[in-house]
PDB file of C-alpha atoms in Angstrom:
ATOM      1  CA  ALA A   1     -22.328   8.586   4.713  1.00 38.00           C
ATOM      2  CA  ALA A   2     -19.306   7.427   2.760  1.00 40.00           C
ATOM      3  CA  ILE A   3     -18.887   8.581  -0.792  1.00 40.00           C
ATOM      4  CA  ALA A   4     -16.348   5.821  -1.341  1.00 36.00           C
ATOM      5  CA  ALA A   5     -19.043   3.193  -1.039  1.00 42.00           C
ATOM      6  CA  LEU A   6     -20.912   4.960  -3.788  1.00 43.00           C
ATOM      7  CA  ALA A   7     -17.845   5.084  -5.971  1.00 40.00           C
ATOM      8  CA  ILE A   8     -17.557   1.364  -5.612  1.00 39.00           C
ATOM      9  CA  SER A   9     -21.186   0.763  -6.430  1.00 42.00           C
ATOM     10  CA  GLY A  10     -21.632   3.069  -9.379  1.00 41.00           C
ATOM     11  CA  LEU A  11     -25.182   2.046 -10.136  1.00 40.00           C
ATOM     12  CA  SER A  12     -26.173   2.716  -6.570  1.00 43.00           C
ATOM     13  CA  GLY A  13     -25.142   6.310  -6.950  1.00 45.00           C
ATOM     14  CA  CYS A  14     -28.471   7.191  -8.480  1.00 55.00           C
ATOM     15  CA  GLN A  15     -30.535   5.367  -5.918  1.00 48.00           C
ATOM     16  CA  ASN A  16     -29.413   6.613  -2.560  1.00 44.00           C
ATOM     17  CA  THR A  17     -29.219   9.862  -0.686  1.00 33.00           C
ATOM     18  CA  SER A  18     -26.800   7.996   1.546  1.00 33.00           C
ATOM     19  CA  VAL A  19     -23.726   7.025  -0.392  1.00 32.00           C
ATOM     20  CA  GLN A  20     -23.233   3.843   1.613  1.00 32.00           C
ATOM     21  CA  ALA A  21     -24.744   1.428  -0.871  1.00 32.00           C
ATOM     22  CA  VAL A  22     -24.357  -1.839  -2.674  1.00 28.00           C
ATOM     23  CA  ALA A  23     -25.081  -2.617  -6.315  1.00 33.00           C
ATOM     24  CA  VAL A  24     -28.753  -3.326  -6.975  1.00 34.00           C
ATOM     25  CA  ALA A  25     -28.250  -6.368  -9.151  1.00 38.00           C
ATOM     26  CA  PRO A  26     -25.892  -9.183  -8.113  1.00 40.00           C
ATOM     27  CA  GLN A  27     -23.887 -10.749 -10.875  1.00 45.00           C
ATOM     28  CA  ALA A  28     -24.705 -14.417 -11.238  1.00 48.00           C
ATOM     29  CA  ASN A  29     -21.401 -15.308 -12.841  1.00 53.00           C
ATOM     30  CA  ALA A  30     -19.107 -12.984 -10.935  1.00 46.00           C
ATOM     31  CA  ALA A  31     -15.525 -14.140 -10.577  1.00 46.00           C
ATOM     32  CA  PRO A  32     -14.674 -15.349  -7.059  1.00 55.00           C
ATOM     33  CA  ALA A  33     -11.615 -13.115  -6.776  1.00 82.00           C
ATOM     34  CA  PHE A  34     -11.812  -9.339  -6.823  1.00 88.00           C
ATOM     35  CA  PRO A  35     -10.036  -8.131  -9.982  1.00 91.00           C
ATOM     36  CA  VAL A  36      -6.747  -6.281  -9.973  1.00 91.00           C
ATOM     37  CA  PRO A  37      -6.859  -3.119 -12.145  1.00 92.00           C
ATOM     38  CA  LYS A  38      -5.070  -3.032 -15.462  1.00 88.00           C
ATOM     39  CA  TRP A  39      -2.846  -0.004 -16.011  1.00 81.00           C
ATOM     40  CA  ASP A  40      -2.400  -0.178 -19.795  1.00 73.00           C
ATOM     41  CA  MET A  41      -4.227   2.102 -22.258  1.00 64.00           C
ATOM     42  CA  THR A  42      -5.739   4.248 -19.511  1.00 63.00           C
ATOM     43  CA  ASP A  43      -5.292   7.663 -21.112  1.00 69.00           C
ATOM     44  CA  ARG A  44      -8.342   7.865 -23.388  1.00 80.00           C
ATOM     45  CA  LEU A  45     -11.079   8.442 -20.802  1.00 93.00           C
ATOM     46  CA  GLY A  46     -11.050  10.479 -17.622  1.00 94.00           C
ATOM     47  CA  LEU A  47     -13.111  12.108 -14.889  1.00 96.00           C
ATOM     48  CA  ILE A  48     -13.232  15.831 -15.693  1.00 96.00           C
ATOM     49  CA  ALA A  49     -12.360  18.011 -12.705  1.00 95.00           C
ATOM     50  CA  ASP A  50     -13.539  21.583 -12.217  1.00 92.00           C
ATOM     51  CA  ASP A  51     -10.103  22.816 -13.291  1.00 94.00           C
ATOM     52  CA  GLY A  52     -10.495  20.956 -16.600  1.00 94.00           C
ATOM     53  CA  ALA A  53      -7.979  18.233 -15.799  1.00 95.00           C
ATOM     54  CA  LEU A  54      -8.712  14.601 -16.591  1.00 95.00           C
ATOM     55  CA  VAL A  55      -8.277  12.207 -13.686  1.00 96.00           C
ATOM     56  CA  LYS A  56      -7.683   8.772 -15.163  1.00 95.00           C
ATOM     57  CA  VAL A  57      -7.563   5.167 -14.093  1.00 95.00           C
ATOM     58  CA  GLY A  58      -3.968   4.561 -13.058  1.00 94.00           C
ATOM     59  CA  ASP A  59      -3.351   8.090 -11.762  1.00 95.00           C
ATOM     60  CA  THR A  60      -1.969   8.348  -8.245  1.00 96.00           C
ATOM     61  CA  GLY A  61      -3.976   9.298  -5.200  1.00 96.00           C
ATOM     62  CA  GLU A  62      -2.024  12.556  -5.105  1.00 97.00           C
ATOM     63  CA  VAL A  63      -3.223  13.430  -8.616  1.00 97.00           C
ATOM     64  CA  PHE A  64      -6.825  12.767  -7.596  1.00 96.00           C
ATOM     65  CA  ARG A  65      -6.533  14.949  -4.480  1.00 95.00           C
ATOM     66  CA  THR A  66      -4.894  17.751  -6.468  1.00 96.00           C
ATOM     67  CA  HIS A  67      -7.819  18.024  -8.861  1.00 97.00           C
ATOM     68  CA  PHE A  68     -10.584  17.099  -6.395  1.00 94.00           C
ATOM     69  CA  PRO A  69      -9.387  18.884  -3.237  1.00 91.00           C
ATOM     70  CA  ARG A  70     -11.353  18.615  -0.016  1.00 85.00           C
ATOM     71  CA  PRO A  71     -13.097  21.839   1.016  1.00 81.00           C
ATOM     72  CA  ALA A  72     -11.301  22.922   4.175  1.00 70.00           C
ATOM     73  CA  THR A  73     -14.203  23.160   6.608  1.00 74.00           C
ATOM     74  CA  LEU A  74     -17.253  21.746   4.867  1.00 74.00           C
ATOM     75  CA  ALA A  75     -16.431  18.101   4.302  1.00 80.00           C
ATOM     76  CA  ARG A  76     -14.745  15.153   5.935  1.00 82.00           C
ATOM     77  CA  SER A  77     -11.911  13.114   4.467  1.00 84.00           C
ATOM     78  CA  LEU A  78     -12.557   9.483   3.654  1.00 81.00           C
ATOM     79  CA  THR A  79     -10.848   6.819   5.748  1.00 77.00           C
ATOM     80  CA  GLY A  80     -10.198   3.104   5.589  1.00 79.00           C
ATOM     81  CA  ASP A  81     -13.572   2.542   7.260  1.00 76.00           C
ATOM     82  CA  ASP A  82     -15.185   3.741   4.028  1.00 75.00           C
ATOM     83  CA  ILE A  83     -13.843   0.887   1.912  1.00 77.00           C
ATOM     84  CA  PRO A  84     -16.897  -1.184   0.870  1.00 71.00           C
ATOM     85  CA  MET A  85     -17.033  -4.741   2.110  1.00 74.00           C
ATOM     86  CA  ASP A  86     -16.959  -6.136  -1.443  1.00 80.00           C
ATOM     87  CA  VAL A  87     -13.382  -4.904  -1.801  1.00 86.00           C
ATOM     88  CA  PRO A  88     -10.579  -7.012  -0.275  1.00 84.00           C
ATOM     89  CA  GLN A  89      -9.561  -5.703   3.119  1.00 84.00           C
ATOM     90  CA  ASP A  90      -5.818  -5.732   2.542  1.00 86.00           C
ATOM     91  CA  THR A  91      -2.988  -3.247   2.228  1.00 89.00           C
ATOM     92  CA  HIS A  92      -3.331  -2.930  -1.553  1.00 93.00           C
ATOM     93  CA  TRP A  93      -6.721  -1.179  -1.390  1.00 94.00           C
ATOM     94  CA  SER A  94      -7.434   2.240   0.089  1.00 93.00           C
ATOM     95  CA  VAL A  95      -9.711   5.237  -0.483  1.00 92.00           C
ATOM     96  CA  THR A  96      -9.188   8.956  -0.806  1.00 92.00           C
ATOM     97  CA  GLY A  97     -11.518  11.908  -1.215  1.00 91.00           C
ATOM     98  CA  TYR A  98     -14.229  13.627   0.789  1.00 88.00           C
ATOM     99  CA  ASP A  99     -17.958  13.850   1.326  1.00 84.00           C
ATOM    100  CA  TYR A 100     -20.342  16.269   2.968  1.00 80.00           C
ATOM    101  CA  GLU A 101     -22.038  15.038   6.110  1.00 67.00           C
ATOM    102  CA  ASN A 102     -25.465  15.492   4.521  1.00 63.00           C
ATOM    103  CA  ALA A 103     -24.282  13.442   1.492  1.00 62.00           C
ATOM    104  CA  SER A 104     -25.208  16.318  -0.820  1.00 75.00           C
ATOM    105  CA  ARG A 105     -21.957  16.082  -2.752  1.00 85.00           C
ATOM    106  CA  GLY A 106     -18.496  14.656  -2.695  1.00 90.00           C
ATOM    107  CA  ALA A 107     -15.726  12.971  -4.640  1.00 93.00           C
ATOM    108  CA  GLY A 108     -13.845   9.799  -3.931  1.00 93.00           C
ATOM    109  CA  ALA A 109     -11.477   7.257  -5.405  1.00 94.00           C
ATOM    110  CA  LEU A 110     -10.763   3.619  -4.702  1.00 94.00           C
ATOM    111  CA  LEU A 111      -7.022   3.088  -4.969  1.00 95.00           C
ATOM    112  CA  TYR A 112      -4.979  -0.025  -5.626  1.00 95.00           C
ATOM    113  CA  ASP A 113      -1.374   0.472  -4.525  1.00 96.00           C
ATOM    114  CA  ASN A 114      -2.118   4.228  -4.465  1.00 96.00           C
ATOM    115  CA  ARG A 115      -3.347   4.266  -8.072  1.00 96.00           C
ATOM    116  CA  VAL A 116      -6.920   5.010  -9.131  1.00 96.00           C
ATOM    117  CA  ALA A 117      -8.993   1.896  -9.816  1.00 95.00           C
ATOM    118  CA  THR A 118     -12.277   3.794  -9.807  1.00 94.00           C
ATOM    119  CA  ALA A 119     -13.147   7.421  -9.082  1.00 95.00           C
ATOM    120  CA  MET A 120     -16.371   9.368  -8.890  1.00 93.00           C
ATOM    121  CA  ARG A 121     -18.066  12.602  -8.023  1.00 93.00           C
ATOM    122  CA  GLN A 122     -21.628  13.015  -6.778  1.00 91.00           C
ATOM    123  CA  LEU A 123     -24.042  15.941  -6.801  1.00 91.00           C
ATOM    124  CA  GLU A 124     -27.515  15.761  -5.303  1.00 90.00           C
ATOM    125  CA  SER A 125     -30.581  17.922  -5.896  1.00 91.00           C
ATOM    126  CA  VAL A 126     -29.387  19.377  -9.193  1.00 94.00           C
ATOM    127  CA  GLN A 127     -31.590  20.430 -12.091  1.00 95.00           C
ATOM    128  CA  GLU A 128     -32.189  18.650 -15.384  1.00 96.00           C
ATOM    129  CA  LYS A 129     -30.107  21.288 -17.154  1.00 97.00           C
ATOM    130  CA  ASP A 130     -27.169  20.359 -14.916  1.00 96.00           C
ATOM    131  CA  VAL A 131     -27.459  16.712 -15.955  1.00 97.00           C
ATOM    132  CA  GLN A 132     -27.661  17.729 -19.605  1.00 97.00           C
ATOM    133  CA  ALA A 133     -24.603  19.932 -19.205  1.00 97.00           C
ATOM    134  CA  GLU A 134     -22.638  17.064 -17.632  1.00 97.00           C
ATOM    135  CA  VAL A 135     -23.572  14.683 -20.430  1.00 98.00           C
ATOM    136  CA  SER A 136     -22.776  17.301 -23.086  1.00 97.00           C
ATOM    137  CA  LYS A 137     -19.380  17.964 -21.503  1.00 97.00           C
ATOM    138  CA  TYR A 138     -18.392  14.298 -21.683  1.00 97.00           C
ATOM    139  CA  THR A 139     -19.956  13.763 -25.104  1.00 97.00           C
ATOM    140  CA  GLY A 140     -17.921  16.665 -26.455  1.00 95.00           C
ATOM    141  CA  GLN A 141     -14.781  15.186 -24.927  1.00 94.00           C
ATOM    142  CA  PHE A 142     -15.327  11.496 -25.674  1.00 94.00           C
ATOM    143  CA  SER A 143     -18.011  11.124 -28.405  1.00 92.00           C
ATOM    144  CA  THR A 144     -21.522   9.660 -28.275  1.00 95.00           C
ATOM    145  CA  PRO A 145     -22.285   7.413 -25.284  1.00 96.00           C
ATOM    146  CA  ARG A 146     -24.269   4.239 -24.969  1.00 96.00           C
ATOM    147  CA  THR A 147     -27.492   4.991 -23.083  1.00 96.00           C
ATOM    148  CA  VAL A 148     -29.911   3.162 -20.794  1.00 94.00           C
ATOM    149  CA  PHE A 149     -33.092   5.087 -19.965  1.00 93.00           C
ATOM    150  CA  GLY A 150     -35.893   4.408 -17.527  1.00 89.00           C
ATOM    151  CA  ALA A 151     -38.775   6.563 -16.393  1.00 87.00           C
ATOM    152  CA  ARG A 152     -36.707   8.137 -13.597  1.00 89.00           C
ATOM    153  CA  VAL A 153     -33.201   6.772 -13.909  1.00 91.00           C
ATOM    154  CA  SER A 154     -30.842   7.379 -16.837  1.00 94.00           C
ATOM    155  CA  TYR A 155     -27.359   6.084 -17.614  1.00 95.00           C
ATOM    156  CA  TRP A 156     -24.734   7.172 -20.133  1.00 97.00           C
ATOM    157  CA  PHE A 157     -21.715   4.937 -20.749  1.00 97.00           C
ATOM    158  CA  TRP A 158     -18.450   5.460 -22.582  1.00 96.00           C
ATOM    159  CA  GLU A 159     -16.021   2.584 -22.912  1.00 94.00           C
ATOM    160  CA  VAL A 160     -12.495   2.372 -24.253  1.00 92.00           C
ATOM    161  CA  PRO A 161     -11.155  -0.916 -22.875  1.00 89.00           C
ATOM    162  CA  PRO A 162      -9.933  -1.342 -20.266  1.00 91.00           C
ATOM    163  CA  VAL A 163     -11.643   1.824 -18.952  1.00 94.00           C
ATOM    164  CA  ARG A 164     -15.369   2.548 -18.507  1.00 94.00           C
ATOM    165  CA  LEU A 165     -17.037   5.893 -17.755  1.00 96.00           C
ATOM    166  CA  MET A 166     -20.611   6.271 -16.504  1.00 96.00           C
ATOM    167  CA  ILE A 167     -22.980   9.136 -15.735  1.00 96.00           C
ATOM    168  CA  CYS A 168     -26.091   8.194 -13.789  1.00 94.00           C
ATOM    169  CA  SER A 169     -28.989  10.470 -12.904  1.00 94.00           C
ATOM    170  CA  PHE A 170     -32.043   9.734 -10.797  1.00 92.00           C
ATOM    171  CA  LYS A 171     -35.102  11.978 -10.657  1.00 92.00           C
ATOM    172  CA  THR A 172     -36.412  12.394  -7.120  1.00 90.00           C
ATOM    173  CA  ASN A 173     -40.032  12.763  -6.078  1.00 89.00           C
ATOM    174  CA  GLN A 174     -39.352  16.483  -5.678  1.00 92.00           C
ATOM    175  CA  GLY A 175     -38.350  16.792  -9.334  1.00 93.00           C
ATOM    176  CA  ALA A 176     -34.641  17.343  -8.679  1.00 94.00           C
ATOM    177  CA  TYR A 177     -31.890  14.994  -9.842  1.00 94.00           C
ATOM    178  CA  ASN A 178     -29.152  13.078  -8.055  1.00 93.00           C
ATOM    179  CA  MET A 179     -26.179  12.645 -10.373  1.00 94.00           C
ATOM    180  CA  THR A 180     -23.059  10.514 -10.200  1.00 94.00           C
ATOM    181  CA  THR A 181     -20.152  10.425 -12.662  1.00 96.00           C
ATOM    182  CA  THR A 182     -17.784   7.479 -12.319  1.00 95.00           C
ATOM    183  CA  ILE A 183     -14.704   6.183 -14.120  1.00 95.00           C
ATOM    184  CA  ALA A 184     -13.366   2.692 -13.510  1.00 94.00           C
ATOM    185  CA  ASP A 185     -11.172  -0.096 -14.715  1.00 94.00           C
ATOM    186  CA  ASP A 186     -13.693  -2.201 -16.640  1.00 92.00           C
ATOM    187  CA  ASP A 187     -13.161  -5.416 -14.640  1.00 92.00           C
ATOM    188  CA  VAL A 188     -13.368  -3.563 -11.338  1.00 92.00           C
ATOM    189  CA  GLY A 189     -16.392  -1.666 -12.629  1.00 90.00           C
ATOM    190  CA  GLU A 190     -18.139  -4.855 -13.696  1.00 90.00           C
ATOM    191  CA  LYS A 191     -17.567  -6.373 -10.279  1.00 87.00           C
ATOM    192  CA  LEU A 192     -19.053  -3.281  -8.642  1.00 87.00           C
ATOM    193  CA  GLY A 193     -22.070  -2.938 -10.918  1.00 86.00           C
ATOM    194  CA  ILE A 194     -20.765  -0.179 -13.204  1.00 91.00           C
ATOM    195  CA  SER A 195     -22.068  -1.820 -16.358  1.00 90.00           C
ATOM    196  CA  PRO A 196     -24.592  -1.089 -19.141  1.00 91.00           C
ATOM    197  CA  ASP A 197     -25.976  -4.611 -18.929  1.00 89.00           C
ATOM    198  CA  ILE A 198     -26.478  -4.404 -15.171  1.00 88.00           C
ATOM    199  CA  ALA A 199     -28.026  -0.948 -15.580  1.00 89.00           C
ATOM    200  CA  ALA A 200     -30.501  -2.302 -18.129  1.00 88.00           C
ATOM    201  CA  THR A 201     -31.618  -5.136 -15.873  1.00 84.00           C
ATOM    202  CA  SER A 202     -31.684  -3.148 -12.618  1.00 77.00           C
ATOM    203  CA  LYS A 203     -33.424   0.068 -13.672  1.00 71.00           C
ATOM    204  CA  ASP A 204     -36.950  -1.365 -13.548  1.00 66.00           C
ATOM    205  CA  THR A 205     -36.414  -2.755 -10.056  1.00 62.00           C
ATOM    206  CA  LEU A 206     -34.926   0.530  -8.932  1.00 59.00           C
ATOM    207  CA  GLU A 207     -37.851   2.556 -10.250  1.00 59.00           C
ATOM    208  CA  HIS A 208     -40.420   0.187  -8.761  1.00 52.00           C
ATOM    209  CA  LEU A 209     -38.784   0.415  -5.347  1.00 52.00           C
ATOM    210  CA  SER A 210     -38.537   4.190  -5.499  1.00 54.00           C
ATOM    211  CA  THR A 211     -42.193   4.532  -6.491  1.00 53.00           C
ATOM    212  CA  THR A 212     -43.485   2.278  -3.715  1.00 50.00           C
ATOM    213  CA  SER A 213     -41.207   3.559  -0.980  1.00 49.00           C
ATOM    214  CA  GLY A 214     -42.663   7.058  -0.761  1.00 48.00           C
ATOM    215  CA  ASN A 215     -39.173   8.479  -0.231  1.00 46.00           C
ATOM    216  CA  SER A 216     -37.725  11.462  -2.025  1.00 43.00           C
ATOM    217  CA  THR A 217     -35.196   9.182  -3.671  1.00 41.00           C
ATOM    218  CA  ALA A 218     -34.963   5.479  -4.178  1.00 37.00           C
ATOM    219  CA  PRO A 219     -34.491   3.430  -1.030  1.00 30.00           C
ATOM    220  CA  GLN A 220     -31.155   2.460   0.441  1.00 30.00           C
TER     221      GLN A 220
END
């Protein structure tokens, strides 16, 4: 299971125990070319690491790995095979990070010329209080988010162009929560489904599928 694929499909992060996923709602008017990240004005939002550092769009892969280090024996490093098929398969794009073999948690970044285009962390089977703490942490850092709520899936968005930040939580049939926090260049994020508008239109489909599937989380 590749956490990078989840990072690329931010909305899918709340739907799948496997992190190999694609966005749930295709964009009818998507641009034919995959966008190149913009590196201006990237310092006002960031992914908060456990050490308190902000990892931002435009940071290097080395910065990401410093603040989201791979556990020595418990996780595998991401490789080029983890780059989602929506992303151009050329030398500009690469991934870095790690995931656990059972997909219970991980962190990954999609890099363009070794700079962060989108980055995420995932935690599965957490409690509601953990989701609330994550949202409170980012609200305290970046102000009140835009929200999209469904019966089982919830999204919080912060946006300071050209950067977008999203927290997504999905309540499983066991009552636990799968949570993903993602930061992205807004054009890259839009292409990959990290968008309030896409969240609003996809949440009902997601919840219907998860209810009818009988799985502990929404289907892959």
